[in-house]
CSV table of C-alpha atoms in Angstrom, one decimal:
chain,number,residue,atom,x,y,z
H,274,PRO,CA,-15.7,16.7,-0.9
H,275,GLU,CA,-15.9,13.4,-2.8
H,276,ASP,CA,-19.1,14.4,-4.6
H,277,VAL,CA,-17.4,17.6,-5.7
H,278,LEU,CA,-14.4,15.6,-7.0
H,279,ASN,CA,-16.8,13.1,-8.7
H,280,ARG,CA,-18.4,16.0,-10.6
H,281,ARG,CA,-15.1,17.5,-11.6
H,282,LEU,CA,-13.8,14.2,-12.8
H,283,LEU,CA,-16.9,13.7,-14.9
H,284,ARG,CA,-15.9,16.9,-16.8
H,285,HIS,CA,-12.1,16.3,-16.7
H,286,PRO,CA,-11.5,12.5,-16.2
H,287,ASP,CA,-7.7,12.9,-16.6
H,288,ASP,CA,-7.2,15.6,-14.0
H,289,LEU,CA,-4.2,14.2,-12.0
H,290,ALA,CA,-4.7,16.3,-8.9
H,291,ASP,CA,-8.4,15.4,-8.7
H,292,LEU,CA,-7.7,11.7,-9.2
H,293,LEU,CA,-5.1,11.8,-6.4
H,294,ALA,CA,-7.4,13.7,-4.1
H,295,ARG,CA,-10.3,11.4,-4.6
H,296,GLY,CA,-8.1,8.3,-4.2
H,297,GLU,CA,-6.7,9.7,-1.0
H,298,LEU,CA,-10.2,10.3,0.4
H,299,ARG,CA,-11.1,6.7,-0.5
H,300,LEU,CA,-7.9,5.4,1.0
H,301,GLN,CA,-8.6,7.4,4.2
H,302,ARG,CA,-12.1,5.9,4.4
H,303,SER,CA,-10.7,2.4,3.9
H,304,ASP,CA,-8.3,2.9,6.8
H,305,GLU,CA,-11.1,4.2,9.0
H,306,ALA,CA,-13.2,1.1,8.2
H,307,ARG,CA,-10.2,-1.3,8.6
H,308,PHE,CA,-9.2,0.1,12.0
H,309,SER,CA,-12.8,0.3,13.4
H,310,GLY,CA,-13.7,-3.3,12.5
H,311,GLY,CA,-15.3,-2.6,9.1
H,312,ASN,CA,-14.6,-4.0,5.7
H,313,PRO,CA,-12.3,-1.7,3.7
H,314,LEU,CA,-12.1,-3.7,0.5
H,315,ALA,CA,-14.6,-1.7,-1.6
H,316,ASP,CA,-12.8,1.5,-0.7
H,317,TYR,CA,-9.3,0.0,-1.3
H,318,GLY,CA,-10.6,-1.1,-4.8
H,319,ALA,CA,-12.0,2.4,-5.5
H,320,ALA,CA,-8.8,4.1,-4.3
H,321,GLU,CA,-6.7,1.7,-6.4
H,322,ALA,CA,-8.8,2.5,-9.5
H,323,ASP,CA,-8.2,6.2,-9.0
H,324,PHE,CA,-4.4,5.8,-8.4
H,325,ALA,CA,-4.1,3.4,-11.4
H,326,ARG,CA,-5.9,6.0,-13.6
H,327,ALA,CA,-3.5,8.6,-12.3
H,328,VAL,CA,-0.5,6.5,-13.2
H,329,ALA,CA,-2.1,6.0,-16.7
H,330,VAL,CA,-2.5,9.7,-17.0
H,331,ASP,CA,1.1,10.5,-15.9
H,332,GLY,CA,3.4,7.5,-15.7
H,333,THR,CA,6.1,9.8,-14.2
H,334,SER,CA,4.1,10.8,-11.2
H,335,LEU,CA,5.9,9.5,-8.1
H,336,ALA,CA,2.8,10.5,-6.0
H,337,ALA,CA,0.5,8.4,-8.1
H,338,ARG,CA,2.8,5.4,-8.3
H,339,PHE,CA,3.5,5.5,-4.5
H,340,GLN,CA,-0.2,5.8,-3.6
H,341,LEU,CA,-1.0,2.9,-5.9
H,342,GLY,CA,1.6,0.7,-4.3
H,343,PHE,CA,0.7,1.9,-0.8
H,344,THR,CA,-3.0,1.1,-1.4
H,345,ARG,CA,-2.1,-2.4,-2.6
H,346,ALA,CA,0.2,-2.9,0.3
H,347,GLN,CA,-2.5,-1.9,2.8
H,348,ARG,CA,-5.0,-4.3,1.1
H,349,ALA,CA,-2.4,-7.1,1.3
H,350,ALA,CA,-1.9,-6.4,5.0
H,351,TYR,CA,-5.6,-6.5,5.6
H,352,HIS,CA,-5.9,-9.8,3.9
H,353,VAL,CA,-3.0,-11.3,5.8
H,354,THR,CA,-4.4,-10.0,9.1
H,355,TRP,CA,-7.6,-12.0,8.4
H,356,ASP,CA,-5.7,-15.1,7.1
H,357,ILE,CA,-6.8,-14.5,3.5
H,358,SER,CA,-4.3,-14.8,0.6
H,359,PRO,CA,-3.0,-11.4,-0.5
H,360,GLY,CA,-3.1,-12.8,-4.0
H,361,GLU,CA,-1.3,-10.5,-6.5
H,362,ASP,CA,-1.2,-7.5,-4.2
H,363,CYS,CA,2.2,-8.4,-2.8
H,364,ALA,CA,3.9,-8.5,-6.3
H,365,ARG,CA,2.0,-5.6,-7.7
H,366,ALA,CA,2.5,-3.4,-4.6
H,367,GLU,CA,6.2,-4.2,-4.6
H,368,ALA,CA,6.5,-3.3,-8.3
H,369,ASP,CA,4.8,0.0,-7.7
H,370,LEU,CA,6.8,0.9,-4.6
H,371,THR,CA,10.0,0.0,-6.3
H,372,ALA,CA,9.1,2.3,-9.2
H,373,ALA,CA,8.5,5.0,-6.6
H,374,LEU,CA,11.7,4.7,-4.6
H,375,ALA,CA,12.6,8.3,-5.3
H,376,GLU,CA,9.6,9.1,-3.0
H,377,PRO,CA,11.1,9.1,0.5
H,378,ARG,CA,8.3,7.0,2.1
H,379,ALA,CA,8.4,4.2,-0.6
H,380,ARG,CA,11.4,2.3,0.9
H,381,VAL,CA,9.8,2.0,4.3
H,382,TRP,CA,6.5,0.9,2.9
H,383,ARG,CA,8.2,-1.6,0.6
H,384,GLY,CA,9.9,-3.0,3.7
H,385,ASN,CA,6.6,-3.2,5.5
H,386,LEU,CA,5.0,-4.9,2.5
H,387,ARG,CA,7.9,-7.4,2.4
H,388,LEU,CA,7.3,-8.1,6.0
H,389,VAL,CA,3.6,-8.7,5.5
H,390,CYS,CA,4.1,-10.9,2.5
H,391,ALA,CA,6.8,-12.9,4.3
H,392,LEU,CA,4.4,-13.5,7.2
H,393,TRP,CA,1.9,-14.9,4.8
H,394,GLN,CA,4.6,-17.2,3.2
H,395,ARG,CA,5.5,-18.4,6.7
H,396,ARG,CA,1.9,-19.2,7.4
H,397,GLN,CA,1.8,-21.2,4.2
H,398,GLY,CA,4.8,-23.2,5.4
H,399,ASP,CA,7.3,-21.7,3.0
H,400,GLU,CA,10.0,-20.9,5.5
H,401,ALA,CA,12.7,-20.3,2.9
H,402,ALA,CA,10.6,-17.6,1.1
H,403,ALA,CA,9.6,-16.1,4.4
H,404,LEU,CA,13.3,-15.8,5.5
H,405,ALA,CA,14.2,-14.2,2.2
H,406,GLY,CA,11.3,-11.8,2.6
H,407,PHE,CA,12.3,-10.9,6.2
H,408,GLN,CA,15.9,-10.2,5.0
H,409,GLN,CA,14.7,-8.0,2.2
H,410,ALA,CA,12.4,-6.2,4.6
H,411,GLU,CA,15.3,-5.5,7.0
H,412,ALA,CA,17.4,-4.2,4.1
H,413,ASP,CA,14.6,-1.8,3.1
H,414,LEU,CA,14.2,-0.6,6.7
H,415,SER,CA,17.9,0.0,7.3
H,416,PRO,CA,19.0,2.5,8.2
H,417,ALA,CA,15.8,3.3,10.2
H,418,THR,CA,15.5,7.1,9.8
H,419,THR,CA,12.1,7.5,11.5
H,420,ALA,CA,10.6,6.1,14.6
H,421,ASP,CA,8.1,4.2,12.5
H,422,ALA,CA,10.9,2.6,10.4
H,423,LEU,CA,12.7,1.7,13.6
H,424,MET,CA,9.7,0.0,15.0
H,425,ARG,CA,9.1,-2.0,11.8
H,426,ARG,CA,12.8,-3.0,11.6
H,427,GLY,CA,12.7,-4.1,15.2
H,428,ARG,CA,9.7,-6.4,14.4
H,429,VAL,CA,11.6,-7.8,11.4
H,430,ARG,CA,14.7,-8.4,13.5
H,431,GLY,CA,12.6,-10.2,16.1
H,432,LEU,CA,11.3,-12.5,13.4
H,433,LEU,CA,14.8,-13.2,12.1
H,434,GLY,CA,15.9,-14.2,15.5
């Protein structure tokens, strides 16, 4: 499948559907690596490039903007899990997910991103920034309209005390 998409994108590099499809394949592969003990960073980077290109092709595409923010948020979470600075991924993912708030999943994933980034701030000793991040995460995750959002909100509330 990816090789077919690669060939098609060589002929039509601005095909939004193919960029999104290849990015999703790469994101899926990164998740498989991440959750099986592998290193997902190369695939996160490749997926990010596809989604960034998709946003450049169609800046109004909620799907492209959401996927770009989601990819950056997932990479930030991977970094924080391994006690590595998420760098610019927190701010960039937040901007993308905020721009995609009309996409129903964006609010929950922005809340999760804010949780992850607040955990990093806490580890760095910045309790005030962490508290603000946890409060923002709780706001994004409320009301919790899915079981996933409810679980994430519960985690945030536990951290808020």
